[in-house]
Short mmCIF file of C-alpha atoms and ligand atoms in Angstrom, two decimals:
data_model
loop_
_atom_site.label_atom_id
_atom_site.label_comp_id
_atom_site.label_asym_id
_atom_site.label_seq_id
_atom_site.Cartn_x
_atom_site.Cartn_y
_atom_site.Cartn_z
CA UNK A 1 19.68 -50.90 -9.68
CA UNK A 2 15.95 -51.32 -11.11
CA UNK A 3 14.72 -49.21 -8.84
CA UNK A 4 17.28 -46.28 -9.73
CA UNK A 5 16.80 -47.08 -13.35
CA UNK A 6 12.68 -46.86 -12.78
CA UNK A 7 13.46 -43.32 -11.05
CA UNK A 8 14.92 -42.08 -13.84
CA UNK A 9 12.51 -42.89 -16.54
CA UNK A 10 10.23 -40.40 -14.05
CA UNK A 11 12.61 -38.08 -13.99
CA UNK A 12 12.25 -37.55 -17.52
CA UNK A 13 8.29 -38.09 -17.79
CA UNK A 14 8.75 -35.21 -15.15
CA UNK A 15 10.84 -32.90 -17.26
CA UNK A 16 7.86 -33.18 -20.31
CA UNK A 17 5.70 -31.76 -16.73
CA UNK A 18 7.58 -29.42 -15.20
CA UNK A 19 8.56 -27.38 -18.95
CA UNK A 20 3.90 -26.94 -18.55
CA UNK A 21 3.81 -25.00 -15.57
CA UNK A 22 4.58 -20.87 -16.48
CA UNK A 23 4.14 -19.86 -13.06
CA UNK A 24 7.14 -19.40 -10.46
CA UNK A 25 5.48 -20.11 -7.72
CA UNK A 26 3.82 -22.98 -8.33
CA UNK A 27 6.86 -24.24 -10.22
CA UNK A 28 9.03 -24.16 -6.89
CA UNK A 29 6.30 -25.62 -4.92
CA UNK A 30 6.11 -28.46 -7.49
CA UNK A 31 9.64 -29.07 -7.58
CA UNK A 32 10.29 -29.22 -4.59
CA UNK A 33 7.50 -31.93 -3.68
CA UNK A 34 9.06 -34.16 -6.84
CA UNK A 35 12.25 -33.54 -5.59
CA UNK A 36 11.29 -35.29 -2.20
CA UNK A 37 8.77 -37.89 -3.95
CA UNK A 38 12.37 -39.09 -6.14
CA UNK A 39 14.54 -39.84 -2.65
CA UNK A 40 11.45 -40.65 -0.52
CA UNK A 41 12.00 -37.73 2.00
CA UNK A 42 9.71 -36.32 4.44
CA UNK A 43 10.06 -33.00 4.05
CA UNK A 44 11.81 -30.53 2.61
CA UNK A 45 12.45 -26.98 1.34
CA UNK A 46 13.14 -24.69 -1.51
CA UNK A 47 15.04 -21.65 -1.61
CA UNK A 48 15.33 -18.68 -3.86
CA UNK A 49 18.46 -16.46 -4.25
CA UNK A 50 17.16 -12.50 -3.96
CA UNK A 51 19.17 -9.94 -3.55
CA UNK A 52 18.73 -7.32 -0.50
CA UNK A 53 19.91 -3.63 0.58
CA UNK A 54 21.97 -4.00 3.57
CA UNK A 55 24.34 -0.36 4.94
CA UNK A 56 24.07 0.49 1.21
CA UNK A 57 25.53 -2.82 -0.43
CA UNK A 58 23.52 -4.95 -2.07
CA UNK A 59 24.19 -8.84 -1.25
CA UNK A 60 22.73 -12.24 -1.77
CA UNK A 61 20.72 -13.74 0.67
CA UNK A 62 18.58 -17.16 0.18
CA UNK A 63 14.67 -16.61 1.16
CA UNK A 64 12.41 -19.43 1.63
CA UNK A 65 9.78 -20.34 -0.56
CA UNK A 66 8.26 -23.10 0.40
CA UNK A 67 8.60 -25.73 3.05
CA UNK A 68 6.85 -29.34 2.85
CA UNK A 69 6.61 -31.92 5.44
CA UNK A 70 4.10 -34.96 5.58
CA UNK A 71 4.85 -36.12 9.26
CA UNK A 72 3.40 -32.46 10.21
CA UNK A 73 0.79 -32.36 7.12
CA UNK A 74 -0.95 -35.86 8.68
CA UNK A 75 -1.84 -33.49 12.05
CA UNK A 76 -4.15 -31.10 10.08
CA UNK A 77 -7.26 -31.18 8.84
CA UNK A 78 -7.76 -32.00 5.11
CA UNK A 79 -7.36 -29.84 2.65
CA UNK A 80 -5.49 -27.49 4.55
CA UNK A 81 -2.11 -26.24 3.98
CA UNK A 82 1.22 -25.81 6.27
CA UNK A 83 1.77 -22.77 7.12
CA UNK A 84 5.46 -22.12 7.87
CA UNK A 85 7.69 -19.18 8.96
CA UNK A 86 8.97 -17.22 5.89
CA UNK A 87 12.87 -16.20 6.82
CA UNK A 88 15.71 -15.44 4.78
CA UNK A 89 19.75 -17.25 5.58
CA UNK A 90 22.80 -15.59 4.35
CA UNK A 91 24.98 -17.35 1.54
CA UNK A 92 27.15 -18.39 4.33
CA UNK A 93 28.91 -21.35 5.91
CA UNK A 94 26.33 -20.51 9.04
CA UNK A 95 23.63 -22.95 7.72
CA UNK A 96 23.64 -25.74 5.64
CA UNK A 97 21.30 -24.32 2.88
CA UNK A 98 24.02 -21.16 2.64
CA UNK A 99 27.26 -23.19 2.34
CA UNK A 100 25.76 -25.30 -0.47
CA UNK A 101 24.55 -21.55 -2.14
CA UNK A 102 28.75 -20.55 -1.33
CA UNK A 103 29.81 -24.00 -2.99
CA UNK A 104 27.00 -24.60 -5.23
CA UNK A 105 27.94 -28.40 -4.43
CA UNK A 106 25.83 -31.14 -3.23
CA UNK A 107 25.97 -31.82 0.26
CA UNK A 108 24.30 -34.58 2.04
CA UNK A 109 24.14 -35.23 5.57
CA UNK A 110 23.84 -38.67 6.99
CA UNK A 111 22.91 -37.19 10.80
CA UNK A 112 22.80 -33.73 11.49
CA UNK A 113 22.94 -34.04 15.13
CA UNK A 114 26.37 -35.84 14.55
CA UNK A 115 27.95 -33.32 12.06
CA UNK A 116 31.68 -34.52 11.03
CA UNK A 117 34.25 -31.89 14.02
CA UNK A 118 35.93 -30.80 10.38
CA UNK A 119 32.68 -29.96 8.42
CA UNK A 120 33.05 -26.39 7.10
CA UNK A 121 28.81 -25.82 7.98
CA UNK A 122 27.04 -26.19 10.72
CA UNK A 123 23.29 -27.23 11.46
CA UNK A 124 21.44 -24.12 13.77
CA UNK A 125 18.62 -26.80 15.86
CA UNK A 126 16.37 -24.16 16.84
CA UNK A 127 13.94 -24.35 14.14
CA UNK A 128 13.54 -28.15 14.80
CA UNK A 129 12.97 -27.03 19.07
CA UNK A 130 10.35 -24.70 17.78
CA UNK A 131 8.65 -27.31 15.46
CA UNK A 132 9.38 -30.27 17.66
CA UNK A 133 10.51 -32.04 14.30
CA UNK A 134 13.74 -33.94 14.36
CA UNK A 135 15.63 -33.09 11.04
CA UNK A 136 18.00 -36.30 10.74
CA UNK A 137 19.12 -36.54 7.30
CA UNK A 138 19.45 -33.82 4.81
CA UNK A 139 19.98 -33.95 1.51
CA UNK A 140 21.12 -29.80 -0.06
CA UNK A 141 21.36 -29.03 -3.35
CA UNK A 142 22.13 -25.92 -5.59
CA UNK A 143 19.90 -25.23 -8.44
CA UNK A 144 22.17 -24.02 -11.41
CA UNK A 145 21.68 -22.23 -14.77
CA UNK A 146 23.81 -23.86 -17.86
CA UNK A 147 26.53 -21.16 -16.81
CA UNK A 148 26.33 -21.44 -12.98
CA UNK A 149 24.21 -19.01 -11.45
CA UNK A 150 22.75 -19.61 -8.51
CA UNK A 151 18.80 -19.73 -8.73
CA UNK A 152 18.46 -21.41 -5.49
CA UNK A 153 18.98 -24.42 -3.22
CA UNK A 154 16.30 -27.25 -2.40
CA UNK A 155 17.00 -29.48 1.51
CA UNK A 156 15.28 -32.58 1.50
CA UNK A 157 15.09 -33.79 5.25
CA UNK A 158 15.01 -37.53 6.07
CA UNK A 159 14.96 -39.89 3.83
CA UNK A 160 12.49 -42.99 4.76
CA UNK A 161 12.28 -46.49 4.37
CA UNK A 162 9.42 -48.86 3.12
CA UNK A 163 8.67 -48.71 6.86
CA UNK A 164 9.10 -45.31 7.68
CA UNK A 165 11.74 -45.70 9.01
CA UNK A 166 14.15 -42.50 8.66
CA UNK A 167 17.52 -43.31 6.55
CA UNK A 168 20.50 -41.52 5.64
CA UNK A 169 19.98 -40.21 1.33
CA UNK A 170 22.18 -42.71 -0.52
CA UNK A 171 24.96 -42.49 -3.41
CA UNK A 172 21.81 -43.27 -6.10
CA UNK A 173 19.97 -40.48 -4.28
CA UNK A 174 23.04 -37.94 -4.70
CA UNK A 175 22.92 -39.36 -8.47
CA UNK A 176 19.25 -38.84 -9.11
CA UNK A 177 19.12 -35.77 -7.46
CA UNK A 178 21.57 -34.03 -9.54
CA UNK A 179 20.17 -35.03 -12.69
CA UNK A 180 16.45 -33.79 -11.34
CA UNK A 181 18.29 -30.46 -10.36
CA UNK A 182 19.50 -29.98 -14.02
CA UNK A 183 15.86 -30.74 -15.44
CA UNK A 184 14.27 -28.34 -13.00
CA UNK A 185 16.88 -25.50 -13.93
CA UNK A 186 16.08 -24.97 -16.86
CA UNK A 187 12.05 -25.39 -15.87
CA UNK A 188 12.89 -22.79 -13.36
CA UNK A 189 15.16 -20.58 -15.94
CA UNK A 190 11.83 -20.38 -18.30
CA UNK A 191 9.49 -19.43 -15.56
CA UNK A 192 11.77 -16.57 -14.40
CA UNK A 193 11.81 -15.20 -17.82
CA UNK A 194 8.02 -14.91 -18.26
CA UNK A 195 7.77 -14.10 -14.58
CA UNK A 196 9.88 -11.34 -15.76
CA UNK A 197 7.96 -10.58 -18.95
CA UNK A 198 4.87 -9.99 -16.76
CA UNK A 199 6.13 -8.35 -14.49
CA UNK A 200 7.39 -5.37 -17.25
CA UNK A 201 4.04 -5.30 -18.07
CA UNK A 202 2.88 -4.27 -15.08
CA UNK A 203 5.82 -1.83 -14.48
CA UNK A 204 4.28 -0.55 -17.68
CA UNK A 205 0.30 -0.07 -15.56
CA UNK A 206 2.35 0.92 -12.48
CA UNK A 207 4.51 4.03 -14.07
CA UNK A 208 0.73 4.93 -15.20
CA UNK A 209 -0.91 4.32 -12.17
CA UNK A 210 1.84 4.86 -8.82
CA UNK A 211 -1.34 2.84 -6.74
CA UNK A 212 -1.25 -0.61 -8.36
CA UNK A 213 2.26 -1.87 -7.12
CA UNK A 214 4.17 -4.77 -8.19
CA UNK A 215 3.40 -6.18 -4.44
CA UNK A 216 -0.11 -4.98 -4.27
CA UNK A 217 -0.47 -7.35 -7.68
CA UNK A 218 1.99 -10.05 -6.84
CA UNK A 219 -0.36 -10.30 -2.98
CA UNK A 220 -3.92 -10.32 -4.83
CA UNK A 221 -2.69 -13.48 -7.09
CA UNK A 222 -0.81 -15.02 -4.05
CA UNK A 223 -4.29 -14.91 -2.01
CA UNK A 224 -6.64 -15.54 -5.08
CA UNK A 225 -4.59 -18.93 -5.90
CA UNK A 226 -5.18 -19.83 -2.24
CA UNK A 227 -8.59 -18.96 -2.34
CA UNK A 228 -8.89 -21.24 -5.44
CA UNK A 229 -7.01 -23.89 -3.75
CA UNK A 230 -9.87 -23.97 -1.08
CA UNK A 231 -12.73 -24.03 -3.33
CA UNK A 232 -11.09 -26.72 -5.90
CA UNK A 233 -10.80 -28.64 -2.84
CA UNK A 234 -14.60 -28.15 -1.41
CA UNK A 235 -15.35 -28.98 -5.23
CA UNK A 236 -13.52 -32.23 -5.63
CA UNK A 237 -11.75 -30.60 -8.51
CA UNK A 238 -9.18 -33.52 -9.61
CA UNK A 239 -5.64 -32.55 -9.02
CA UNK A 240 -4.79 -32.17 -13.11
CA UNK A 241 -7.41 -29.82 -13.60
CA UNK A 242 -6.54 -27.75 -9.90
CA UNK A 243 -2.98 -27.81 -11.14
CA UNK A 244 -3.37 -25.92 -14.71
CA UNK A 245 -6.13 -23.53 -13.44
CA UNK A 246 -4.58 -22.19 -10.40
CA UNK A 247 -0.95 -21.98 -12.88
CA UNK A 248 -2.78 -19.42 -15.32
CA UNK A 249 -4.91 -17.65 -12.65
CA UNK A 250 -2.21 -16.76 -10.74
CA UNK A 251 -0.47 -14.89 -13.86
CA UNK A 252 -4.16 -13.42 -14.93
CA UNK A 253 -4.56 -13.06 -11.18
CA UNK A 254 -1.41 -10.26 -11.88
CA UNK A 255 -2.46 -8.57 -14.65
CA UNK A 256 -6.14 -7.51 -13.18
CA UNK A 257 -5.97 -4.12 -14.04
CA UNK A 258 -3.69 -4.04 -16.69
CA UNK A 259 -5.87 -2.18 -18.26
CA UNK A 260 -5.26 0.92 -16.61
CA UNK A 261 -2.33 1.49 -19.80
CA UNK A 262 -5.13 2.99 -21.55
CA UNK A 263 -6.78 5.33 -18.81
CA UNK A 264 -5.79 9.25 -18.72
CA UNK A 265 -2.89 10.26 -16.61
CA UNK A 266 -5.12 13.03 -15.11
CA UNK A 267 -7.38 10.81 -13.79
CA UNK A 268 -5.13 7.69 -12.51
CA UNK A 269 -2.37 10.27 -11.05
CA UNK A 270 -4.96 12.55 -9.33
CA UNK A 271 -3.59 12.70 -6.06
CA UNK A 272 -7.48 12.78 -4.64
CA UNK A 273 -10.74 10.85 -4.58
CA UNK A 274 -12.48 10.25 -8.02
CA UNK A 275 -15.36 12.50 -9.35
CA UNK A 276 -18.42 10.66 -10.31
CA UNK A 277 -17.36 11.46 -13.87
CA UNK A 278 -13.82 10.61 -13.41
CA UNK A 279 -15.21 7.23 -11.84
CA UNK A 280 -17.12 6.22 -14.79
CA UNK A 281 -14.39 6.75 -17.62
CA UNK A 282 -12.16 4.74 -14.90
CA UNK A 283 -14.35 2.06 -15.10
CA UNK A 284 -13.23 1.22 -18.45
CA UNK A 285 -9.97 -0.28 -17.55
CA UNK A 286 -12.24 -3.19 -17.23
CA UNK A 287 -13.06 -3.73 -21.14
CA UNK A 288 -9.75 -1.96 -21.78
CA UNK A 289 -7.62 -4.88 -20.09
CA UNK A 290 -10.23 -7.38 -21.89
CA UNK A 291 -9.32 -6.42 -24.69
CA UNK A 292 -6.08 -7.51 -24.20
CA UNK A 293 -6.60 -11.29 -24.31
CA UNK A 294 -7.43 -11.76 -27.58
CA UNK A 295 -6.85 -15.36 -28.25
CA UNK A 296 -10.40 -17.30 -26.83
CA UNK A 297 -8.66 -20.46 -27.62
CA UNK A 298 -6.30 -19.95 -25.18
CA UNK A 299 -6.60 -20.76 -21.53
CA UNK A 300 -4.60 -18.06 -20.38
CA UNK A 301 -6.19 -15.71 -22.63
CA UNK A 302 -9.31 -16.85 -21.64
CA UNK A 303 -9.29 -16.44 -18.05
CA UNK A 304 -6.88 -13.16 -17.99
CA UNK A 305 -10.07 -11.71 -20.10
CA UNK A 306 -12.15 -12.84 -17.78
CA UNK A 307 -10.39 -11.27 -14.69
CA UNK A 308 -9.79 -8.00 -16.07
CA UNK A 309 -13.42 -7.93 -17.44
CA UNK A 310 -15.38 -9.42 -14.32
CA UNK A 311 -13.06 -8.44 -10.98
CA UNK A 312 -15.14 -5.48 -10.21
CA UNK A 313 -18.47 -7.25 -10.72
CA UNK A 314 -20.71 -7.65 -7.76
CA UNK A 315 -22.46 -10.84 -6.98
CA UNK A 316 -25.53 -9.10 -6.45
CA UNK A 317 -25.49 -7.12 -9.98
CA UNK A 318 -24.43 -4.12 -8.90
CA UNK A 319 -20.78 -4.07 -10.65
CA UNK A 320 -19.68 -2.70 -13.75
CA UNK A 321 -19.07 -3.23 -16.77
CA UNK A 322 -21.73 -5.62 -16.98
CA UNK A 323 -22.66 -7.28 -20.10
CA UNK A 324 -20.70 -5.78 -22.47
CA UNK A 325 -18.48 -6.77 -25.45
CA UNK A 326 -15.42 -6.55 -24.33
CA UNK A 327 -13.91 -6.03 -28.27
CA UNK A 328 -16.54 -3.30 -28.97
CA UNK A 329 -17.28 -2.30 -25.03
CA UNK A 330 -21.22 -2.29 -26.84
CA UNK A 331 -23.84 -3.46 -24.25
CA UNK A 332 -25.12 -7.33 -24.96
CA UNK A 333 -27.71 -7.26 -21.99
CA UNK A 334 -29.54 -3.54 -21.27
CA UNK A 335 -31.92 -2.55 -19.00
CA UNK A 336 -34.69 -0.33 -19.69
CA UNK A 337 -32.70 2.70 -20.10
CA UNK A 338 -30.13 0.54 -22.60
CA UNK A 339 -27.59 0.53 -19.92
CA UNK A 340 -25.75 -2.68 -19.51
CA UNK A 341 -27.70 -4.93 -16.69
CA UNK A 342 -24.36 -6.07 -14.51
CA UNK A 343 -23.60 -9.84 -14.23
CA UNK A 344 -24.95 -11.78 -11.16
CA UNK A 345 -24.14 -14.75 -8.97
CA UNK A 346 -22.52 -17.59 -11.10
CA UNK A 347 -22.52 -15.07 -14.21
CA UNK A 348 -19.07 -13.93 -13.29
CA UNK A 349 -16.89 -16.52 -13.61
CA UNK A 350 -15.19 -18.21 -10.40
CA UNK A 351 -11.52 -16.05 -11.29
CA UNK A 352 -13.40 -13.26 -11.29
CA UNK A 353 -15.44 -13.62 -7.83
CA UNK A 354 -12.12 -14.69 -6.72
CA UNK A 355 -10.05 -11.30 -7.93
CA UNK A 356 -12.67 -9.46 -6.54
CA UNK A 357 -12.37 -10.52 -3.11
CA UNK A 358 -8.64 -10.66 -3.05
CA UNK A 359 -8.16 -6.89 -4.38
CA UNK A 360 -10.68 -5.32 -2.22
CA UNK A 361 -8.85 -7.01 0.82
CA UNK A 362 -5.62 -5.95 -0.24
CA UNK A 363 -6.51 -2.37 -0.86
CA UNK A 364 -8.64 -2.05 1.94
CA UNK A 365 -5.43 -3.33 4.30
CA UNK A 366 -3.14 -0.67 2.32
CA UNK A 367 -2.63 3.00 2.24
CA UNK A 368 -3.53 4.86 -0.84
CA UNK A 369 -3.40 8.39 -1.21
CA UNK A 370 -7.08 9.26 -0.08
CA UNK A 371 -7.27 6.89 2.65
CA UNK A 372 -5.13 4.76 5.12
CA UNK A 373 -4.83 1.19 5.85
CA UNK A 374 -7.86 -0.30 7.52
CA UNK A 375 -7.19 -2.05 10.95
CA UNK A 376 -7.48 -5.86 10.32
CA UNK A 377 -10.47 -5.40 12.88
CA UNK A 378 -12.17 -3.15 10.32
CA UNK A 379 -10.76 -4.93 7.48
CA UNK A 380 -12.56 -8.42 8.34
CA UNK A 381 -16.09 -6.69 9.50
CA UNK A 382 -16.01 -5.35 5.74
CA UNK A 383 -15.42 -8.25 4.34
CA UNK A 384 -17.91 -10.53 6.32
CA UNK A 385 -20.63 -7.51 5.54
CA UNK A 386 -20.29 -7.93 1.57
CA UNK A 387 -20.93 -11.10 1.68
CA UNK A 388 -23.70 -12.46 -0.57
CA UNK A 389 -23.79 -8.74 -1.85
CA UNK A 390 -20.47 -7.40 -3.12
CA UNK A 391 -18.47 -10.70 -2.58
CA UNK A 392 -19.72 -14.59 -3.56
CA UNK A 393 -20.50 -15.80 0.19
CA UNK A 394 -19.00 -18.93 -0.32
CA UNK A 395 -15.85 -17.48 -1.17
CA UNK A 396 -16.18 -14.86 1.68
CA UNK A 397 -16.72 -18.29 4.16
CA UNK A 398 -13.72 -19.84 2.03
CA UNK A 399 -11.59 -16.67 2.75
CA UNK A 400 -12.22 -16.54 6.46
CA UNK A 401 -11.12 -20.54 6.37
CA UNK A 402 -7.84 -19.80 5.32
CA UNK A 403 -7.40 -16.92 6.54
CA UNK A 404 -3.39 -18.17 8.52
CA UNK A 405 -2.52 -18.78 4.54
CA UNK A 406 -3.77 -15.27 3.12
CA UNK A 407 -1.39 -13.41 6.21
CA UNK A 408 1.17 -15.80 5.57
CA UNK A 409 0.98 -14.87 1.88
CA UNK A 410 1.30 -10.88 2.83
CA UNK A 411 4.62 -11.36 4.67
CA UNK A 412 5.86 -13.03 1.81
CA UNK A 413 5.07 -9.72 -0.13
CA UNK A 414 5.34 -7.13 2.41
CA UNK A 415 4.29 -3.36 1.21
CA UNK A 416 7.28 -1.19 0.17
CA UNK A 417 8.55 1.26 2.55
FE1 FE2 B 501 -9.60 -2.92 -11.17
FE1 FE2 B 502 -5.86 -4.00 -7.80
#
């Protein structure tokens, strides 16, 4: 009983937490690893319902968003992350995760090798044959809005013991784990709705401009967070400080060239490559998108000014804009001829070495309309060559590190067909 009555207080505590973090992602990912920390499970996963095109219907299918598991975590290298298969399940009685998305009840499994003959679910084994992890006890259970809508299911797998041993989840851990589900529903709820706020803005830049899709932009924050990730890491960044900058990059990540609202239909719809002229007024999507963020005080003002200002910048000071204002777009720095002198090395800040590296990879690996994709061959070579010119070399090393994450990361935003 004190230990239930400890849990709860940090259930709460958590609530206060989880209401911080705006992004989706990261939100999920959080969840779900304070979801496992409250029953002591080993792993786990978190699902998200989306809905798909299938012969012309549209239906509900749950897709993976995460998957967590310390037994296999303690077999890698620090610092690195799992990477796991990204797969949807139907909202079915065929898995476990899909009856409790058809019930939207709480379903816990004492031994799923031993499933009850009159069970309406059943448990599919072959992911555990292809992982060689043995998924004992499970723990599945909806995530609801205040009126019952699905947002998506979280399976904690095998509960342990203070001495690791693995246990079936208990009546307290049913208990707990509803009450956790509620806080992080309406955490969830709120992130979805500026999720949603953001991504109308960049509807708004992508009825201007048909190139910048909501994947391309959703892919270059997914790899720019990773990227971050990395370097927080190599930087002994402590975990607070990781936590709320990688939250607000990834949205700033998003909005890069937001700034695009304000550039000439002629130019951003021309079906062709850019004159030099027609490069140079495009250039000021940059300051335009700066302009944007007008709250310094702000974190997420701050660094979503500093992305859209900074993400074509070139460590070797060859980018643009350069030192500029980005209220007035007046030079601050000028060379001889009163052009702006372009920032260098550690002069662009890290989010926007980090943009930088992420968009050109992502553009480079898609088709546009005057060129198409790159093979990854190509793509790489390119990438390696800028380094210490174009890109920051350490992130360029950083990049090639993680590389299993960043591929991972476009399959979970594959191009539209
Ligand atoms: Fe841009
Ligand atoms: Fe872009």
């Amino acid at each position: 009983m004190a230990r239930k009555k400890l849990d709860f207080r940090a259930i709460i505590r958590l609530d206060a937490e989880l209401s911080e973090i705006q992004d989706l992602d990261i939100l999920l990912e959080r969840i779900l690893l304070e979801a496992r920390k409250t029953v002591h499970a080993d792993a786990g996963s978190i699902y998200v319902v989306e809905t798909a095109e299938e012969n012309g219907n549209s239906v509900e299918r749950l897709r993976i968003k995460y998957a967590q598991n310390d037994t296999s975590k303690k077999g890698l290298p620090p610092g690195q992350k799992m990477i796991y298969s990204v797969f949807t399940v139907p909202i079915s009685e065929k898995s476990i995760s899909g009856y409790c998305a058809l019930t939207k009840k709480l379903i816990n499994v004492h031994d799923m090798y031993n499933i009850p003959s009159d069970a309406l679910y059943s448990f599919n084994s072959d992911y555990d044959k292809r992982s060689g992890y043995k998924t004992i006890s499970t723990l599945t259970f909806p995530l609801l809005t205040s009126d019952s809508r699905l947002l998506g299911v979280i399976q904690v797998i095998n509960k342990k013991d203070r001495k690791g041993n693995t246990i079936p989840f208990s009546e307290d851990d049913e208990f707990l784990i509803t009450h956790f589900a509620a806080n992080a529903s309406v955490a969830l709820q709120r992130a979805y709705m500026t999720r949603m706020m953001i991504l109308r803005m960049i509807k708004m830049a992508e009825l201007r401009d048909p190139k910048e899709t909501g994947t391309h932009v959703n892919r270059v924050a997914g790899y720019s967070v990773e990227i971050y990730e990395r370097w927080a890491y190599r930087h002994a960044v402590p975990e607070i400080e990781r936590e709320r900058f990688r939250d607000t990059l990834k949205i700033a990540a998003m909005l890069h060239d937001v700034g695009k609202v304000a550039i000439s239909d002629v130019i951003l719809k021309k079906p062709a490559r850019f004159t030099p002229e027609e490069y140079l007024i495009m250039q000021h999507h940059t300051v335009y998108g700066a302009g944007l963020f007008e709250d310094p005080q702000s974190p997420e003002d701050r660094i979503s000014r500093d992305i859209s200002l900074t993400h074509h910048e070139n460590w070797d000071g060859t980018g643009y804009p350069g030192w500029v204002d980005p209220e007035t777009a007046t030079p601050i720095k000028t060379d001889a001829d009163g052009k702006p002198l372009g920032k260098v090395r550690e002069e662009i800040p890290l989010s926007g070495r980090i943009v930088a590296i992420a968009d050109v990879y992502d553009a480079l690996c898609s088709k546009r309309v005057y060129k198409d994709p790159w093979s990854e061959e190509q793509v790489l070579a390119e990438i390696h060559n800028l380094a210490g010119t174009k890109f920051d070399p350490e992130l360029v090393d950083i990049f090639f590190e993680i590389l299993p994450n960043i591929k991972q990361m476009q399959n979970l935003y594959p191009e539209r067909q």
